[in-house]
PDB file of C-alpha atoms in Angstrom:
ATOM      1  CA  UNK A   1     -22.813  10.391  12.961  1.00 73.00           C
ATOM      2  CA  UNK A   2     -25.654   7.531  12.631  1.00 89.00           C
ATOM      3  CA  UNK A   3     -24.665   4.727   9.914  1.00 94.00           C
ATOM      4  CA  UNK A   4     -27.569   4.716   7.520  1.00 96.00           C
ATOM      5  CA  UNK A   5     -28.338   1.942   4.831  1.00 98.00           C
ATOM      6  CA  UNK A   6     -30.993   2.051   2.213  1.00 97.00           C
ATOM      7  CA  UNK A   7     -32.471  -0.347   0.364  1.00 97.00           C
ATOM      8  CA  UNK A   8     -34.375  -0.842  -2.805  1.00 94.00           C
ATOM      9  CA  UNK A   9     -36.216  -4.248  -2.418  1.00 93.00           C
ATOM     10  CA  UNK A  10     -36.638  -6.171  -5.172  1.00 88.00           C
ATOM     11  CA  UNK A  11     -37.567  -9.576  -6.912  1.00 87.00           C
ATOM     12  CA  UNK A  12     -34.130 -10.275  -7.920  1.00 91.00           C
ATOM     13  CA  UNK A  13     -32.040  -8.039  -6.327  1.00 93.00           C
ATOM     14  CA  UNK A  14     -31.675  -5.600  -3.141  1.00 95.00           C
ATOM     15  CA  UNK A  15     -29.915  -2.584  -4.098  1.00 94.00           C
ATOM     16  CA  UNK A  16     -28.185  -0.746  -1.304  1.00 96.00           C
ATOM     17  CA  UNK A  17     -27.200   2.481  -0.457  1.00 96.00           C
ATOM     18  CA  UNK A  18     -25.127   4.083   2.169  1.00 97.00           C
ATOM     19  CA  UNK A  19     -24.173   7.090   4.114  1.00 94.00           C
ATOM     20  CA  UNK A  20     -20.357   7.588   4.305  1.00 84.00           C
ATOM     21  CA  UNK A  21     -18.757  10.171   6.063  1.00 86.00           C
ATOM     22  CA  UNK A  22     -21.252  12.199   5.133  1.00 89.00           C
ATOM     23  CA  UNK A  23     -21.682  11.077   1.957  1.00 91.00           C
ATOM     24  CA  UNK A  24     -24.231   9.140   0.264  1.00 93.00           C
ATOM     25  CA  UNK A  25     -23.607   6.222  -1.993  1.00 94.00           C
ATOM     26  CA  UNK A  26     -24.441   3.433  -3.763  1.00 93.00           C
ATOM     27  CA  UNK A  27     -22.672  -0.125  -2.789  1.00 94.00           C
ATOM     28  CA  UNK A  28     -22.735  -3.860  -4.429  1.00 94.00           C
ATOM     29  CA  UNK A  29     -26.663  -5.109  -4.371  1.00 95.00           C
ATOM     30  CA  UNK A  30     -27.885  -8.425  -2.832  1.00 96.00           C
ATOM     31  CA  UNK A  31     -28.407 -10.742  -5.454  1.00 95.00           C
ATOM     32  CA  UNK A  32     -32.085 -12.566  -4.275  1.00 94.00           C
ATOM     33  CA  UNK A  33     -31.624 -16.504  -4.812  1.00 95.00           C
ATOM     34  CA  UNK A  34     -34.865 -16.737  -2.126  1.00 94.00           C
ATOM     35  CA  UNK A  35     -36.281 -14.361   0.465  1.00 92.00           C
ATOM     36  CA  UNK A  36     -34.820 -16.476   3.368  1.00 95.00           C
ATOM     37  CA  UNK A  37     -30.869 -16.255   1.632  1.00 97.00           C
ATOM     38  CA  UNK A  38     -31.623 -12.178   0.781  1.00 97.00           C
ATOM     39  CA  UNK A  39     -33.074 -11.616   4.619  1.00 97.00           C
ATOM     40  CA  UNK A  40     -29.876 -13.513   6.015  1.00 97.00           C
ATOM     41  CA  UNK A  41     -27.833 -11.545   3.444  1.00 97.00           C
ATOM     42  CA  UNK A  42     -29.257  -8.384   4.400  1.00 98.00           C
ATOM     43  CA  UNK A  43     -29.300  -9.205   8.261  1.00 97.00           C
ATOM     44  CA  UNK A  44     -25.507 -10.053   8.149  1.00 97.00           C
ATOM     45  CA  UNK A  45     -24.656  -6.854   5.897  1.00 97.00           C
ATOM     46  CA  UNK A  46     -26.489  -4.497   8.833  1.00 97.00           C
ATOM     47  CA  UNK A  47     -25.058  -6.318  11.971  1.00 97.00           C
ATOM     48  CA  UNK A  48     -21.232  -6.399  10.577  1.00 96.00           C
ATOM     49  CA  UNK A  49     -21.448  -2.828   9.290  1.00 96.00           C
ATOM     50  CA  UNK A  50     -23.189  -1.614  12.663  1.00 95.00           C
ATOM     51  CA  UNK A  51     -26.241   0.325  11.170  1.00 96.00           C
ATOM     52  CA  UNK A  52     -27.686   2.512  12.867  1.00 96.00           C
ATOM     53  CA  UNK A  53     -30.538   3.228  10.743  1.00 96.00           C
ATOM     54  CA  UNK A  54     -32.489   1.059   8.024  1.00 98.00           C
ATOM     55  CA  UNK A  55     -34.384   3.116   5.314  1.00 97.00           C
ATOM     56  CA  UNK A  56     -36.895   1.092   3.391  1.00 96.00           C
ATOM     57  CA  UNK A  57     -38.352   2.003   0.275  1.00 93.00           C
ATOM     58  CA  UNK A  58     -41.933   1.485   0.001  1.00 91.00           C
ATOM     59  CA  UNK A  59     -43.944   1.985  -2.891  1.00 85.00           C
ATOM     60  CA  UNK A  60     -46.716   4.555  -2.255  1.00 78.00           C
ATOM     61  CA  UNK A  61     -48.825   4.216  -5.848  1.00 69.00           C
ATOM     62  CA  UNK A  62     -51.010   1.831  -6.341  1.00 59.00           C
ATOM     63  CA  UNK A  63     -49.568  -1.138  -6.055  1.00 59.00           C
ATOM     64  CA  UNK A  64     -50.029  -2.497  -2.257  1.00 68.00           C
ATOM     65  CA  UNK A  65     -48.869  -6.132  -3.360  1.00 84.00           C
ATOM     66  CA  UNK A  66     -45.921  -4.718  -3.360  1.00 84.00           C
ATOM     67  CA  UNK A  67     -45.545  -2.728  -0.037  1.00 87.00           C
ATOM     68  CA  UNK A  68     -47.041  -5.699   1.327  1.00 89.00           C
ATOM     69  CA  UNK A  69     -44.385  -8.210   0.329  1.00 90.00           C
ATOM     70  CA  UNK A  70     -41.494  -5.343   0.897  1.00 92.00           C
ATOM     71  CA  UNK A  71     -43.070  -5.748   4.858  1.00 93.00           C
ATOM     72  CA  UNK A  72     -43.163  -9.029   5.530  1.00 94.00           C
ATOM     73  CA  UNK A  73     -39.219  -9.521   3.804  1.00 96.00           C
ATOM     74  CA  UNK A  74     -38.634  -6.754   6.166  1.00 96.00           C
ATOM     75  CA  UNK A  75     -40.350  -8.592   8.905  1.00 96.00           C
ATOM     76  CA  UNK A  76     -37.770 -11.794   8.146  1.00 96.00           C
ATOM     77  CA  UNK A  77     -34.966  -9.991   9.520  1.00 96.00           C
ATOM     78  CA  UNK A  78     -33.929 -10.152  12.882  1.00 95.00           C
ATOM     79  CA  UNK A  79     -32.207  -7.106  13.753  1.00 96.00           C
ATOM     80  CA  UNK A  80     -31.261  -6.062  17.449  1.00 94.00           C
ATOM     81  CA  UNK A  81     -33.964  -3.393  18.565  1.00 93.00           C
ATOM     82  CA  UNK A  82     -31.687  -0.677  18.792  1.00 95.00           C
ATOM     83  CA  UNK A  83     -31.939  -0.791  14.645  1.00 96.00           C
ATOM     84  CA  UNK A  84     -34.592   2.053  13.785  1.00 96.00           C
ATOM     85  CA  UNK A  85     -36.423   0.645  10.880  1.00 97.00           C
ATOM     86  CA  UNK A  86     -37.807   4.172   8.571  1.00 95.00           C
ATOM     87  CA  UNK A  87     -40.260   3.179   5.532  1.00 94.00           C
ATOM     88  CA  UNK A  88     -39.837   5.865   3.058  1.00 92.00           C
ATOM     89  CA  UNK A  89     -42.100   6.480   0.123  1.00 86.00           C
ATOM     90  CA  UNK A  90     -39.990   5.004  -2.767  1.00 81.00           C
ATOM     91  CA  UNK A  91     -42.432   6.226  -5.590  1.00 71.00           C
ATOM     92  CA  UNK A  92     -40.351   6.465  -8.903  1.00 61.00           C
ATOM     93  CA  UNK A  93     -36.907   6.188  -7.405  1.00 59.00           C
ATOM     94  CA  UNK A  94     -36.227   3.568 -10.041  1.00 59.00           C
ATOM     95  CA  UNK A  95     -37.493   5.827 -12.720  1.00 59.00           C
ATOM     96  CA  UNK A  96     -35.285   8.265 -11.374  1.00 63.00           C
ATOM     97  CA  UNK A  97     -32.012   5.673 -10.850  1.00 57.00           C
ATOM     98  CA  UNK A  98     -32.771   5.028 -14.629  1.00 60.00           C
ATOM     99  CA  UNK A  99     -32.375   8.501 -15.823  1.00 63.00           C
ATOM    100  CA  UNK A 100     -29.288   9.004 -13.990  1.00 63.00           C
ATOM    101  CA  UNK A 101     -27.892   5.357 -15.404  1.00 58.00           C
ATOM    102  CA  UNK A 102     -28.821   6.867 -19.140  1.00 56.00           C
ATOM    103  CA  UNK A 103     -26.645  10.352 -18.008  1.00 57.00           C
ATOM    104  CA  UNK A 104     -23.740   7.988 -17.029  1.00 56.00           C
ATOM    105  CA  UNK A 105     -23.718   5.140 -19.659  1.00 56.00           C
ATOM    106  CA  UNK A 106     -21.652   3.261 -16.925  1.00 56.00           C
ATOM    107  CA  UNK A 107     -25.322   0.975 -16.101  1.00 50.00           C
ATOM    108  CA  UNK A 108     -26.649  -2.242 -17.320  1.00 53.00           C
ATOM    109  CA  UNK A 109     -29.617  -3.021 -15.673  1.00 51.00           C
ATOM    110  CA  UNK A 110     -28.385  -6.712 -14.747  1.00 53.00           C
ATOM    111  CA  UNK A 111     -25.584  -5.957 -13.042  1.00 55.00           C
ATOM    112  CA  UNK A 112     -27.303  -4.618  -9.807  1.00 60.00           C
ATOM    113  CA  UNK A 113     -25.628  -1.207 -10.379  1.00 76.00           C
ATOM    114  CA  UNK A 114     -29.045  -0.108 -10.870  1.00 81.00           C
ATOM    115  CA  UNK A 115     -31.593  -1.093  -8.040  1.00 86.00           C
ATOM    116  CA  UNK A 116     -28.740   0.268  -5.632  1.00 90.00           C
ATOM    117  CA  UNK A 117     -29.086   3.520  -7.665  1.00 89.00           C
ATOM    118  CA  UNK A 118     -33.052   3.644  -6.935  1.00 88.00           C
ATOM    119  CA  UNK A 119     -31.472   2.636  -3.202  1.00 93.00           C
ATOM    120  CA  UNK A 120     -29.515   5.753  -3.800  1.00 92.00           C
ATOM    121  CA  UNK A 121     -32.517   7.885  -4.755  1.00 89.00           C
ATOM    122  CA  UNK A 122     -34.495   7.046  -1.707  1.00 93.00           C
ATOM    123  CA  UNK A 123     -31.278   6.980   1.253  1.00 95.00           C
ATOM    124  CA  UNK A 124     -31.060  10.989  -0.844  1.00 92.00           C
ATOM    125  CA  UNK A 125     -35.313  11.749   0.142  1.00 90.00           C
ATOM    126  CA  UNK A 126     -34.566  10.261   3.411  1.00 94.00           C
ATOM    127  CA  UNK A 127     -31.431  12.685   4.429  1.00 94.00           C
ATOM    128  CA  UNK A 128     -33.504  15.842   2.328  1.00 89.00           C
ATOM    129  CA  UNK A 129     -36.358  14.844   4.959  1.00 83.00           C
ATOM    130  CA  UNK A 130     -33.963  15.294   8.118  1.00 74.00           C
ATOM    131  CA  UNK A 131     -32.450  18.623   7.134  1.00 63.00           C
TER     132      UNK A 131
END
């Protein structure tokens, strides 16, 4: 089985999701100080945990400032080439995160818990797509 991370790429924080024996969850954001610090953060996080797979959430609305700074953070990174990089449409996986947070009550939205919920969201579209 492939090792698959997802990530939810944000101003502050990079949430993170990933597939564990088969199962898909949520793990302990990147907390963004600069892009250079989150890209080396990220970087180390895939190389030590032997990813197979890197599922980016992209933001397929309107907003292309967005997708285009998601890119070139993603572009920072300098991952062996085996690493398959995936772009996934992202589109209201935070939305979604924060209705599952509400369910739970176990969320604050400063504590991280939440973008690697929306990480969650999109590592969940990305397995649905494979099937």
């Amino acid at each position: 089985m492939k090792n698959i991370l997802a990530i939810d790429v944000g101003l502050k924080r990079i949430g993170l999701a990933k597939y564990v024996q088969n199962i898909p969850l949520p793990i302990a954001p990147i907390l963004r100080k600069n892009r250079h610090q989150a890209a080396k953060a990220l970087q180390d996080f895939v190389i030590s945990n032997k990813i197979d797979i890197l599922v980016v959430g992209i933001p397929k609305e309107s907003n292309s400032d967005m997708e285009m700074r998601i890119k070139h953070f993603i572009g920072l990174l300098n991952l062996p080439q085996e690493i398959e990089i995936c772009f996934i449409d992202e589109s209201f996986s935070s939305v979604e995160a924060l209705e599952k947070a509400r369910e739970s009550k176990r969320f604050k939205s400063k504590d991280g818990k939440l973008d690697s919920l929306a990480a969650l969201m999109i590592l969940e579209r990305y397995l649905i797509g494979k099937e």
